[in-house]
Tab-separated table of C-alpha atoms in Angstrom:
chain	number	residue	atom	x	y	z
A	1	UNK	CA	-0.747	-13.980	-25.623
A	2	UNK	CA	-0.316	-11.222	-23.168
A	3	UNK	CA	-2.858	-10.242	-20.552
A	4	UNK	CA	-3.474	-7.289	-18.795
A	5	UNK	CA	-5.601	-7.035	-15.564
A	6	UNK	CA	-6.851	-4.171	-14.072
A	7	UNK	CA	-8.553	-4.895	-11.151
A	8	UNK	CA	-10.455	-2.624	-8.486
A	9	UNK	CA	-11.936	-4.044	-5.441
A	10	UNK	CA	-11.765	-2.148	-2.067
A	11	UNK	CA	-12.028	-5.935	-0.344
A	12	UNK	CA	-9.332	-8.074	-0.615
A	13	UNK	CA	-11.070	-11.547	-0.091
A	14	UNK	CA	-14.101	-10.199	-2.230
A	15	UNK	CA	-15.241	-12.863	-4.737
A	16	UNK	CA	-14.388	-10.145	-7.276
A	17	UNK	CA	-11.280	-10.835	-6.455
A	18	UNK	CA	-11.727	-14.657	-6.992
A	19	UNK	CA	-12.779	-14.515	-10.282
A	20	UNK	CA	-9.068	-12.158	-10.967
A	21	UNK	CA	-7.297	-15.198	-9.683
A	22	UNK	CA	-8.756	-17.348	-11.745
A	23	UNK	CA	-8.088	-15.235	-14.612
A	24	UNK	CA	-4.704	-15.418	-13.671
A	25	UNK	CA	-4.531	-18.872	-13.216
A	26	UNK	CA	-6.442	-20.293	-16.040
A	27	UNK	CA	-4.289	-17.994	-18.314
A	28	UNK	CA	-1.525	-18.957	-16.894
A	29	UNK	CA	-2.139	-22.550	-16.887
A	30	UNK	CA	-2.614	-22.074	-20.916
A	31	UNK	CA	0.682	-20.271	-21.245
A	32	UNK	CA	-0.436	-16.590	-21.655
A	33	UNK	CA	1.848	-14.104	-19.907
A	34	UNK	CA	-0.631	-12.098	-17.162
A	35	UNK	CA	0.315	-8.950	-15.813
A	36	UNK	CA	-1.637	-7.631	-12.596
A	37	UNK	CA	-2.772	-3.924	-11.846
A	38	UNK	CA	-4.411	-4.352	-8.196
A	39	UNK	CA	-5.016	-0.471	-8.246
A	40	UNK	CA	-6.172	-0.679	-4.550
A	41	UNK	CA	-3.379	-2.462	-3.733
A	42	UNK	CA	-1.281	0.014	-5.670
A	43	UNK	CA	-3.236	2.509	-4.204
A	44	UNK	CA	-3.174	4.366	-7.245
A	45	UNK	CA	-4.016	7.562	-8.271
A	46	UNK	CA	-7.286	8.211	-10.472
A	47	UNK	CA	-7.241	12.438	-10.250
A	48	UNK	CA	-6.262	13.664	-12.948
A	49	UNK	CA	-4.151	16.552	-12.649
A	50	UNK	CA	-1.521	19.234	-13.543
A	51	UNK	CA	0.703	16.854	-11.736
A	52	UNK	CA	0.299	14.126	-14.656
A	53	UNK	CA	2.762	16.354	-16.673
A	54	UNK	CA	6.235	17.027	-16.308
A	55	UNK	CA	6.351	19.186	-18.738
A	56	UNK	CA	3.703	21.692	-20.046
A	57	UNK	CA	2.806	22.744	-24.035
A	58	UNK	CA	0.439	25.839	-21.925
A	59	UNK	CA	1.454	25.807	-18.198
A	60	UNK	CA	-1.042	28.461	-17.956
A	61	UNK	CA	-4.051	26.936	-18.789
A	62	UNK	CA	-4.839	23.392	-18.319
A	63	UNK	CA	-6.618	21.362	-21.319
A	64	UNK	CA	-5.868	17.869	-19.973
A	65	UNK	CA	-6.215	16.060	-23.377
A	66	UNK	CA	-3.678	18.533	-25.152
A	67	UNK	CA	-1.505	18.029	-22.446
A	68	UNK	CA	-1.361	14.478	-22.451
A	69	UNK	CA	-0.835	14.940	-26.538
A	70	UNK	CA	2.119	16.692	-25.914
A	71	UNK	CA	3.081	14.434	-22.678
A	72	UNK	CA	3.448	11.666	-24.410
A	73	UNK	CA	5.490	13.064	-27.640
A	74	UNK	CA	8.085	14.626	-25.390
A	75	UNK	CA	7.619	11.043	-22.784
A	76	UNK	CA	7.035	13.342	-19.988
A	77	UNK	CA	4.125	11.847	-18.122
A	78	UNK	CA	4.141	11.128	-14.251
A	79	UNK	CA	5.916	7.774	-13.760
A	80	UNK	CA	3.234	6.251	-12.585
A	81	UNK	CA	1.119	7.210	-16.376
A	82	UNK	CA	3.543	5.348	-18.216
A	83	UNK	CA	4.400	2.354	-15.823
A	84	UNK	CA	0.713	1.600	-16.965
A	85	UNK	CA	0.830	2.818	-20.778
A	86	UNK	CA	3.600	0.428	-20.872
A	87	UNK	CA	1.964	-2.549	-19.974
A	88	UNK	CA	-0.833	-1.393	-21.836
A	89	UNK	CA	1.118	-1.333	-24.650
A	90	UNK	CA	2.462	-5.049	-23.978
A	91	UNK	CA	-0.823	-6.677	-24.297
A	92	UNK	CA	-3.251	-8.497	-26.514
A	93	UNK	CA	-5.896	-8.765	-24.559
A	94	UNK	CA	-6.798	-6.081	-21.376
A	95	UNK	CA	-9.605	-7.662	-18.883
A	96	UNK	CA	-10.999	-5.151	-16.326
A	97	UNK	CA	-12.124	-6.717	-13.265
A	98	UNK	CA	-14.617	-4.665	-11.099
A	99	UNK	CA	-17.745	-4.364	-8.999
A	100	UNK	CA	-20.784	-2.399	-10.653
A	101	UNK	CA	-20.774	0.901	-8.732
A	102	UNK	CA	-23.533	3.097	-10.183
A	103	UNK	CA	-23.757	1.335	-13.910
A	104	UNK	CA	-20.106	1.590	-13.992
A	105	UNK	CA	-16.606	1.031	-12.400
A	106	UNK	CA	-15.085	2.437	-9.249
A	107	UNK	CA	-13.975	5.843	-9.017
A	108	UNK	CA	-10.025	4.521	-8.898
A	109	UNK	CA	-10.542	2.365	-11.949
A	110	UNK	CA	-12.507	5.405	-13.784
A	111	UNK	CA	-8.981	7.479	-13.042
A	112	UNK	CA	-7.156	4.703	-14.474
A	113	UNK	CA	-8.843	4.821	-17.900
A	114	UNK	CA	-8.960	9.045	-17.257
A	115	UNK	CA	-4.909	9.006	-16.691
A	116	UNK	CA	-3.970	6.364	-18.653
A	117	UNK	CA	-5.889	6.291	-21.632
A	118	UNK	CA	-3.974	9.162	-22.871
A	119	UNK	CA	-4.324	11.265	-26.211
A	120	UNK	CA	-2.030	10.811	-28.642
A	121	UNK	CA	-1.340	7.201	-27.710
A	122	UNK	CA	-4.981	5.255	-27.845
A	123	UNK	CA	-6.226	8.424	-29.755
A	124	UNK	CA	-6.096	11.709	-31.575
A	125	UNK	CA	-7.464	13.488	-34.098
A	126	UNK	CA	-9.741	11.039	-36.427
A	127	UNK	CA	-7.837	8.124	-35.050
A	128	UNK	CA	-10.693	6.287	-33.267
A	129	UNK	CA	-13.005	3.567	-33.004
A	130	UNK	CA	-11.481	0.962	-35.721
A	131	UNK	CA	-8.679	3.523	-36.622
A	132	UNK	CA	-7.865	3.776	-32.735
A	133	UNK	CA	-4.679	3.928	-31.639
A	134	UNK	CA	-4.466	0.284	-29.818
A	135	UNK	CA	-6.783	-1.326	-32.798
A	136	UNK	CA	-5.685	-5.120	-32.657
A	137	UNK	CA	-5.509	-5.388	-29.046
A	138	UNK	CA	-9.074	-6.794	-27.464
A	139	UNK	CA	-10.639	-5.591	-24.237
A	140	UNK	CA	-13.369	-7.876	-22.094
A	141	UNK	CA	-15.254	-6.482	-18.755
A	142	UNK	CA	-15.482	-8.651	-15.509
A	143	UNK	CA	-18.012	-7.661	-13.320
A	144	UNK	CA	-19.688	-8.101	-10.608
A	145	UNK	CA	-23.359	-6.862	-9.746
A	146	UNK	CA	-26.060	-6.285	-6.830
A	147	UNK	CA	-28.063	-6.653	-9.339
A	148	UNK	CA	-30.134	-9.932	-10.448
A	149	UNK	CA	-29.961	-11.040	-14.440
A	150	UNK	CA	-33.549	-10.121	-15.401
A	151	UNK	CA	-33.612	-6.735	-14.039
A	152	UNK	CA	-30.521	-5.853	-17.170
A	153	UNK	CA	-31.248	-8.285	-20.230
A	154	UNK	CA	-33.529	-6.445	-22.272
A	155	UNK	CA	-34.574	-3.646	-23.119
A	156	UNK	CA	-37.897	-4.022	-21.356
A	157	UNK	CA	-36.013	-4.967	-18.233
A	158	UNK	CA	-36.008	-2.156	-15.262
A	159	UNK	CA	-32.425	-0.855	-16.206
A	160	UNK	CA	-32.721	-1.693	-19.776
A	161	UNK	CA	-29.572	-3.727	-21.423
A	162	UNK	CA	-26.537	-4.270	-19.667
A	163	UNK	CA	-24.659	-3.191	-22.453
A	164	UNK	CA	-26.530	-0.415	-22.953
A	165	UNK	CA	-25.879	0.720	-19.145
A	166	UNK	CA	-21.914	-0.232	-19.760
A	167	UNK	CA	-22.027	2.146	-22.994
A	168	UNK	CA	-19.802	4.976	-22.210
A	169	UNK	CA	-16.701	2.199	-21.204
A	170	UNK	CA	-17.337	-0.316	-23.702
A	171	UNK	CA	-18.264	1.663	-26.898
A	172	UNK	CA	-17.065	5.251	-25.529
A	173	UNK	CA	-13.888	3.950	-24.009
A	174	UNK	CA	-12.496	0.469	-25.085
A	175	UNK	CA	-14.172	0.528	-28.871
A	176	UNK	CA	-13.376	4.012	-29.478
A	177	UNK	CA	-9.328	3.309	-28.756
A	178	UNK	CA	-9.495	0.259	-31.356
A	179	UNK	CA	-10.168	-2.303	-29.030
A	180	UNK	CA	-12.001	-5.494	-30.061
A	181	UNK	CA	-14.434	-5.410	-27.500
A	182	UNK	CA	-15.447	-8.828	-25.992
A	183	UNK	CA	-19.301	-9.284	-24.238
A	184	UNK	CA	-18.830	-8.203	-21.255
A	185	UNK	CA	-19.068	-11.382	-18.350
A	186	UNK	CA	-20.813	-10.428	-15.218
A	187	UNK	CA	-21.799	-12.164	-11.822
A	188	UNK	CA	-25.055	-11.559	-10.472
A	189	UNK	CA	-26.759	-10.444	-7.390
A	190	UNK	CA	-22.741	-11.476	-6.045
A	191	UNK	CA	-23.723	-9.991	-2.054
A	192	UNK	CA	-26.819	-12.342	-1.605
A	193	UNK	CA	-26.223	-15.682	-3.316
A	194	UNK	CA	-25.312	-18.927	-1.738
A	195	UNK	CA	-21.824	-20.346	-2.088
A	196	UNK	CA	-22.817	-23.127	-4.726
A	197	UNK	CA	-24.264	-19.589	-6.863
A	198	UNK	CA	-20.532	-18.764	-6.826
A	199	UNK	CA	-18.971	-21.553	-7.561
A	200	UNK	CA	-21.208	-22.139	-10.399
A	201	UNK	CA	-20.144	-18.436	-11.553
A	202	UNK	CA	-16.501	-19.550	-11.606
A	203	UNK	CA	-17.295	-22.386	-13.742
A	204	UNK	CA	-19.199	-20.316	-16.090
A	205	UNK	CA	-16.466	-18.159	-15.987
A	206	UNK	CA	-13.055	-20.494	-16.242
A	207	UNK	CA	-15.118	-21.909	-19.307
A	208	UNK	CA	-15.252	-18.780	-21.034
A	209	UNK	CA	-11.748	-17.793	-20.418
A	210	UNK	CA	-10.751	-21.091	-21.995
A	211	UNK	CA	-12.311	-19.955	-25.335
A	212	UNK	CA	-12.065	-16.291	-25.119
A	213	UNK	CA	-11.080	-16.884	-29.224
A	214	UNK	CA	-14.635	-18.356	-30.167
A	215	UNK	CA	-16.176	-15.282	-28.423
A	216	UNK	CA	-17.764	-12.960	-30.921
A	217	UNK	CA	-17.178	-9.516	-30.153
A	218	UNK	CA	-19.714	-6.392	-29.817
A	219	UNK	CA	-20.186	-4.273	-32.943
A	220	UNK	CA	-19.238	-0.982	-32.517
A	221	UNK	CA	-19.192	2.070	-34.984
A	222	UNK	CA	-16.547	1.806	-38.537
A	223	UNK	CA	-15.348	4.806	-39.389
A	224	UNK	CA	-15.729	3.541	-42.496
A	225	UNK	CA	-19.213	4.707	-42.394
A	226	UNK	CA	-18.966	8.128	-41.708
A	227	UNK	CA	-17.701	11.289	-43.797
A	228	UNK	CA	-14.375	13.407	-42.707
A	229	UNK	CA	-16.392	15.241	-40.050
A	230	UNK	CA	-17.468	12.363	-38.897
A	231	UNK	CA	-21.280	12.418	-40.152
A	232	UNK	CA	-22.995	10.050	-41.568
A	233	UNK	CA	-22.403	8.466	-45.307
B	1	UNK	CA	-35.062	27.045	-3.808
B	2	UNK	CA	-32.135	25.378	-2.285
B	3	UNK	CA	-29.415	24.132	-5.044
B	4	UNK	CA	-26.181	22.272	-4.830
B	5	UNK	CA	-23.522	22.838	-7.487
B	6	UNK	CA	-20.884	19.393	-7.666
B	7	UNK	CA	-18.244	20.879	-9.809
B	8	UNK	CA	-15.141	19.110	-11.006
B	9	UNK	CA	-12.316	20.657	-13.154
B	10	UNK	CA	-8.554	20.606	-13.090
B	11	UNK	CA	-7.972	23.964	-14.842
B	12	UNK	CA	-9.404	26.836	-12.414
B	13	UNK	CA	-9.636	29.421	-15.030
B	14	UNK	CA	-11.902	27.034	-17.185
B	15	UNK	CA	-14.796	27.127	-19.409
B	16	UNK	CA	-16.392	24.924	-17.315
B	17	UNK	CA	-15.834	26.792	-14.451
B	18	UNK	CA	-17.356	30.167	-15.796
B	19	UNK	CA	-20.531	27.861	-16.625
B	20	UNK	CA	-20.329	26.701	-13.146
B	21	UNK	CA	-19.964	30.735	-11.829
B	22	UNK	CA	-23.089	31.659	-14.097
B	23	UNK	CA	-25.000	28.893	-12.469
B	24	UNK	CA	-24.217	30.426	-9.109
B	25	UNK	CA	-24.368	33.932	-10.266
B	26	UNK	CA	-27.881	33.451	-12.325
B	27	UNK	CA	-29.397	31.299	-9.486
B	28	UNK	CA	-28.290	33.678	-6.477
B	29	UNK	CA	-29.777	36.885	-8.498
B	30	UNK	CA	-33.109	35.000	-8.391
B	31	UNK	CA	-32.610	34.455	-4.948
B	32	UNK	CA	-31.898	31.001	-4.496
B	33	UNK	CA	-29.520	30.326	-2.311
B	34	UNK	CA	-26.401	28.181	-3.361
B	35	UNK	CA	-24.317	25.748	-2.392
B	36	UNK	CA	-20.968	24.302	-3.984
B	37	UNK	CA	-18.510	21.436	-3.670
B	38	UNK	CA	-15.589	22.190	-5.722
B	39	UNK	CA	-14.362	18.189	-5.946
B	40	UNK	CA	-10.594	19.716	-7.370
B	41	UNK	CA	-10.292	22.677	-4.837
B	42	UNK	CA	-11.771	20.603	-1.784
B	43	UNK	CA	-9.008	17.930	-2.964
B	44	UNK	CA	-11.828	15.748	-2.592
B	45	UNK	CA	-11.182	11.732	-1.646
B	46	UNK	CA	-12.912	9.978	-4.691
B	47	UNK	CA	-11.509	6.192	-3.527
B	48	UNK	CA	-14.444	4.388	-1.715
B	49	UNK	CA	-12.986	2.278	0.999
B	50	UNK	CA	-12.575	0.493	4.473
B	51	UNK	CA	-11.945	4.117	6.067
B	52	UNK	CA	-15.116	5.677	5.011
B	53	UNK	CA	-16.571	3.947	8.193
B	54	UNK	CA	-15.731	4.813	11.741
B	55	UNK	CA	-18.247	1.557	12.658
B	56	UNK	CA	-18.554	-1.935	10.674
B	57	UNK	CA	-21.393	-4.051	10.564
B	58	UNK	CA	-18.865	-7.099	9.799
B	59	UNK	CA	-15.567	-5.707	10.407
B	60	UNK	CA	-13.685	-8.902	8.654
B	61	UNK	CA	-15.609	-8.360	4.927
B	62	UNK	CA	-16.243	-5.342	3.491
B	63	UNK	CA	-19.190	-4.887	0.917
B	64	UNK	CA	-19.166	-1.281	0.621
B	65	UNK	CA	-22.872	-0.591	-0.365
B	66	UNK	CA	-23.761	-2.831	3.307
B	67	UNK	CA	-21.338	-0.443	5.107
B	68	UNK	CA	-22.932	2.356	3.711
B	69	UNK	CA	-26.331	1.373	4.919
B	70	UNK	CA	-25.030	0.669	8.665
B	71	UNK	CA	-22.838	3.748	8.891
B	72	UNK	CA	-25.859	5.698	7.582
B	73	UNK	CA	-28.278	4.290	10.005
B	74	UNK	CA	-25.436	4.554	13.024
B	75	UNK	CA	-24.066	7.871	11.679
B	76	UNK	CA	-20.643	7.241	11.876
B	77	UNK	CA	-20.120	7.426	7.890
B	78	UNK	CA	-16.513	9.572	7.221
B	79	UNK	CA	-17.065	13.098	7.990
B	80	UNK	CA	-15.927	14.243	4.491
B	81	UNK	CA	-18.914	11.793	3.187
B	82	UNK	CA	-21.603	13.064	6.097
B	83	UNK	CA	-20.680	17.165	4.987
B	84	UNK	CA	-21.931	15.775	1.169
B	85	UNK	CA	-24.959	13.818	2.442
B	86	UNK	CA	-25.818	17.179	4.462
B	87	UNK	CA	-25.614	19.382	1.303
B	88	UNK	CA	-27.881	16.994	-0.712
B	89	UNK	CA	-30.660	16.238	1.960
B	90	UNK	CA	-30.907	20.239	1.877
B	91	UNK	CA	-30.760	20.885	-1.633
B	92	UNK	CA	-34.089	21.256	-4.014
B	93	UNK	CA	-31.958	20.866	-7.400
B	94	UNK	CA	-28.659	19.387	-7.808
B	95	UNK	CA	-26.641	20.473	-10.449
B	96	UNK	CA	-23.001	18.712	-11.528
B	97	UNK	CA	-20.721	20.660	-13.909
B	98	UNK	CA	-18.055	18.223	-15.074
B	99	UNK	CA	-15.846	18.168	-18.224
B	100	UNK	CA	-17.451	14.470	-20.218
B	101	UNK	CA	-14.305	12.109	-19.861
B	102	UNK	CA	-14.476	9.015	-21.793
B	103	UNK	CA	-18.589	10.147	-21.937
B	104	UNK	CA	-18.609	10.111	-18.682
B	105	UNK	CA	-17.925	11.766	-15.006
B	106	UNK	CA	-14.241	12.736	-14.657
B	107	UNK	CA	-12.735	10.144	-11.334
B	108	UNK	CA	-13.716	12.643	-8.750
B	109	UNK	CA	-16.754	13.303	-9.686
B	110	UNK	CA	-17.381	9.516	-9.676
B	111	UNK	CA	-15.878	9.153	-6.251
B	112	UNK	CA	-18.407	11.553	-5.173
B	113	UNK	CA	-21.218	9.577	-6.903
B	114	UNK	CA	-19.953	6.558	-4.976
B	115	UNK	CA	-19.373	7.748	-1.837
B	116	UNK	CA	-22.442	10.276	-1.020
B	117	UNK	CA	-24.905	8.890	-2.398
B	118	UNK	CA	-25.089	6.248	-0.283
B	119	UNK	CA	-27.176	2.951	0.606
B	120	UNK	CA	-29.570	3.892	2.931
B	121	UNK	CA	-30.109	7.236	2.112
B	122	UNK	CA	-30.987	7.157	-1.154
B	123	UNK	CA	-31.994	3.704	-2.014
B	124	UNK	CA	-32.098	0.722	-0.679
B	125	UNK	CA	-34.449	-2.572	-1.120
B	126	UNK	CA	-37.309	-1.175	-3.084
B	127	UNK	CA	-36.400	2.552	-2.415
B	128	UNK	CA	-35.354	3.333	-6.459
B	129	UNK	CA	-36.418	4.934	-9.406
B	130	UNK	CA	-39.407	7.087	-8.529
B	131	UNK	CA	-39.430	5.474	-5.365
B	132	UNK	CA	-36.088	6.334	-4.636
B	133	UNK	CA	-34.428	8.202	-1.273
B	134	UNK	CA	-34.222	11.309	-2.985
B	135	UNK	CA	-37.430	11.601	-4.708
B	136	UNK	CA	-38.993	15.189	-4.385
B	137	UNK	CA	-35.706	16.329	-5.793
B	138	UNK	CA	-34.426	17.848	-9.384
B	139	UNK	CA	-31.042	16.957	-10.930
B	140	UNK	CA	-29.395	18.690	-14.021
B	141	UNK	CA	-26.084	17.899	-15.639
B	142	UNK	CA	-24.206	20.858	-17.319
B	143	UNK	CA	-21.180	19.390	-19.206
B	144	UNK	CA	-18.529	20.746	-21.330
B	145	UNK	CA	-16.914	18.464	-24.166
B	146	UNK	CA	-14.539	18.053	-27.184
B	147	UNK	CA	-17.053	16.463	-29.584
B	148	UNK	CA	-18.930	18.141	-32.010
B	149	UNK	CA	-22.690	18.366	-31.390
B	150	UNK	CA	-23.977	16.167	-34.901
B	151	UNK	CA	-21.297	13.068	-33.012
B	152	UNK	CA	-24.301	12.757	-30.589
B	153	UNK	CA	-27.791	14.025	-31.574
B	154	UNK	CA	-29.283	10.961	-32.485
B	155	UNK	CA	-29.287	7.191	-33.253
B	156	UNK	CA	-26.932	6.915	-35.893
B	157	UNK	CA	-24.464	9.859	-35.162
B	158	UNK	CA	-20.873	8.010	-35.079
B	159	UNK	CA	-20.979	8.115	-31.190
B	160	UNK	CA	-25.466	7.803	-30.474
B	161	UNK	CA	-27.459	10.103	-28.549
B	162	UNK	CA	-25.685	11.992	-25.759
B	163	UNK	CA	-28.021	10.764	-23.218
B	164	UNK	CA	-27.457	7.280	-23.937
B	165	UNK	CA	-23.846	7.833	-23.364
B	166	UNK	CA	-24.603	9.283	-20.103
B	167	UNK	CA	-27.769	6.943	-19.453
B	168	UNK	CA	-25.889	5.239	-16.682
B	169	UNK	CA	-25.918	8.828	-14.899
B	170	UNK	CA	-28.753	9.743	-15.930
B	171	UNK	CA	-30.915	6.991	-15.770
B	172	UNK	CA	-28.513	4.667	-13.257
B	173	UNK	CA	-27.611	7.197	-10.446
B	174	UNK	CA	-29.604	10.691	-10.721
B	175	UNK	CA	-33.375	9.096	-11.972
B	176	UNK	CA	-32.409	5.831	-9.874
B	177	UNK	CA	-31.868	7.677	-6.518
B	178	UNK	CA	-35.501	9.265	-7.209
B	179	UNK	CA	-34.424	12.521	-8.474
B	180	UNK	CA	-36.541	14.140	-11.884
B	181	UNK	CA	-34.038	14.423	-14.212
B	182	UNK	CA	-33.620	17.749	-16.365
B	183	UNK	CA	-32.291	17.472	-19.832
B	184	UNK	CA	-28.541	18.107	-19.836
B	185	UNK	CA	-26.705	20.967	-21.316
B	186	UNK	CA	-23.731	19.830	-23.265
B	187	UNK	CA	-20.880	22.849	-24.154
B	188	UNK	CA	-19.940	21.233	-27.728
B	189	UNK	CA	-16.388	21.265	-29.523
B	190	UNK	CA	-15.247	23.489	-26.333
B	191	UNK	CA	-11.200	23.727	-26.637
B	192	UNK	CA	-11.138	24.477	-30.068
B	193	UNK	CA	-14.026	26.771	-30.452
B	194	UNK	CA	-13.674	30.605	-30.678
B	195	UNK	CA	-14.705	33.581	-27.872
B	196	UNK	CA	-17.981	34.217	-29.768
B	197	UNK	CA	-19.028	30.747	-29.444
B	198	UNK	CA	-18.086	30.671	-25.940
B	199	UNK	CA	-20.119	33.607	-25.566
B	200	UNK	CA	-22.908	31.914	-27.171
B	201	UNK	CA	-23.413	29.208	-24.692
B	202	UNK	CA	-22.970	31.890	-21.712
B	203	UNK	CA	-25.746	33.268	-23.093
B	204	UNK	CA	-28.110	29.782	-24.033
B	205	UNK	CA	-27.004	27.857	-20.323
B	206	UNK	CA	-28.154	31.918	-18.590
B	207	UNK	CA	-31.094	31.942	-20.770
B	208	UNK	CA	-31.761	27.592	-19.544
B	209	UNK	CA	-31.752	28.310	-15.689
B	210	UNK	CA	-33.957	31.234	-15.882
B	211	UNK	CA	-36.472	28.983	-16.739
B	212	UNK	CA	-35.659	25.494	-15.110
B	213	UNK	CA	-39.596	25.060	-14.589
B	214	UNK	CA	-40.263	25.076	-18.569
B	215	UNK	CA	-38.091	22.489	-19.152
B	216	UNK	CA	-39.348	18.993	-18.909
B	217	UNK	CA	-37.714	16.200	-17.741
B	218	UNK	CA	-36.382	13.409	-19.285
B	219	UNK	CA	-38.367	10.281	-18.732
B	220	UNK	CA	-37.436	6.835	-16.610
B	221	UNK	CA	-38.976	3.864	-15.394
B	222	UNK	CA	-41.764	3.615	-12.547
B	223	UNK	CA	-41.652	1.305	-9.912
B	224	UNK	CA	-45.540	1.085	-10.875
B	225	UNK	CA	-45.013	-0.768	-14.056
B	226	UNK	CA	-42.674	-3.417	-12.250
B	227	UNK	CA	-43.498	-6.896	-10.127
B	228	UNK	CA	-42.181	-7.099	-7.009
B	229	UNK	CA	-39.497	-9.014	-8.500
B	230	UNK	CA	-38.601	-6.064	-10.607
B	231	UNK	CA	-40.232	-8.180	-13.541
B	232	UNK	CA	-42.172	-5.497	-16.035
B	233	UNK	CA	-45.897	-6.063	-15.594
């Protein structure tokens, strides 16, 4: 299997960080290939621009989802679009690492999925959710909280469900290219617990990474069950 | 009334950015005065990070959220981050204008989420919800999008309710910090709609901030209903 990791973390020894490296060793150790994107390392990008495009279908007017459309036909995105679509294309699984900022990731890691995620590759037109353009691949979310468990696991609990928070990226982002979306593994209260707290959440972890394939994944919407403009059968 | 427009578009010459003009057009005529950070034009930094603090609290281990709080309290935040925080103690009613990528905040928009509104300021400890730093305050999103309005007017359009896609804005950054929450305005089907619709939601989003006051807000939780343990009563 190939794995892709995008990872965003502004700390380098951050116990985010940990739990990437054991991603990449426990996959490793099992004999998946693991590519890294450290996009603070890489100091990457995340605006997205007019300088994503190389070439322009309107270079007058700037609809950034037509552009990438037309980008990627003609293979003129900035280098450092399709250094990533590439290795997005390479995989079988993608695992985004991050810290919870706001209910959702970083700022670079949102300009990741904003740049890279790009029309006319992961979607287009009524090619979505289980017709998506990287359908067959699956997706899983790493993260680490402030928060404490019982404050996101219902949807009594002060911020409701988890999942629900994480909506937009893993229905409105990973489901909706075609992903298989896997439950999403997070690490609570990380700041303020006590070192045997983290070890015990890299147990919890390296055991689920060891039988990602007995996971079963979040249901998202079949297009199946909705007319050509997309309402309701 | 004092309001602060956070805009964030690539394309200048934008429908979003004639919204964003009516907003400052409709509000100054009823003489409010307006401010506005335009995130694209200002070339604005969205990647939180060690350099957003000109003093550490632990100089070898960075959790932002901790920095935050310490550079707040010892005012030596970044200055781009401090000219933000000044524009939102002073405003009455913040309003972002944002294209929806992936159902959510283009990257710079987020960057500004995650860098202004920081620990310390408005939350921290208990400080959240309607308890939050910036309670007293309104907030109002006004978003443009590609979707067609029945894809997210209710449980079981193909893509849910539009505020549960944006619930982790909503609900997770705007109600959290302590800020009432108006109902957004959502722009539907935008790039391929034709001048008369356009027109149209000139007209409904002029007609909207006219009467801000009639429009109730949407509800979130109360500290009141919660433990001190953020378990519900």
């Amino acid at each position: 299997m190939n794995v892709f990791i995008v990872h965003a973390h502004p700390e380098p020894k951050s116990f985010n960080t940990a739990l990437r490296d054991l991603s990449v060793n426990v996959l490793e150790k099992e004999g998946h290939s693991v590519t890294l994107s450290d996009l603070y390392a890489m100091n990457f990008n995340p605006v997205a621009g007019p300088d994503d495009f190389r070439d322009r279908a309107d270079p007058d007017y700037l609809v950034y989802a037509l552009e990438q459309r037309h980008g990627w036909e003609t293979k003129t995105l900035a280098p450092d679009i399709l250094a990533e679509t590439g290795k997005l294309l390479w995989c079988d699984l993608l695992i985004l690492h991050f810290p919870l900022y706001w209910f959702s990731v970083p700022a670079i890691m949102k300009g990741w999925i904003d740049r890279v995620l790009v029309s006319g590759l992961t979607y287009g037109g009524r090619r979505f959710y289980d017709r998506g353009g990287l359908k067959g691949k699956r997706a899983m979310v790493t993260c680490t909280l402030g928060g404490r468990e019982h404050m996101l696991d219902r949807d009594e609990a002060i911020h409701g469900r988890l999942t629900d928070m994480l909506k937009p990226l893993l229905q409105g982002t990973l489901a909706y290219t075609g992903m298989t979306v896997l439950p999403p593994f997070a690490a609570w209260h990380v700041p303020y617990v006590d070192d045997t707290t983290r070890a015990g959440y890299l147990e919890t972890y390296a055991d689920r990474l060891a039988k990602l394939d007995s996971l079963s994944p979040v249901a998202y919407p079949s297009l199946d069950d909705f007319d050509d403009k997309m309402t309701p059968r």
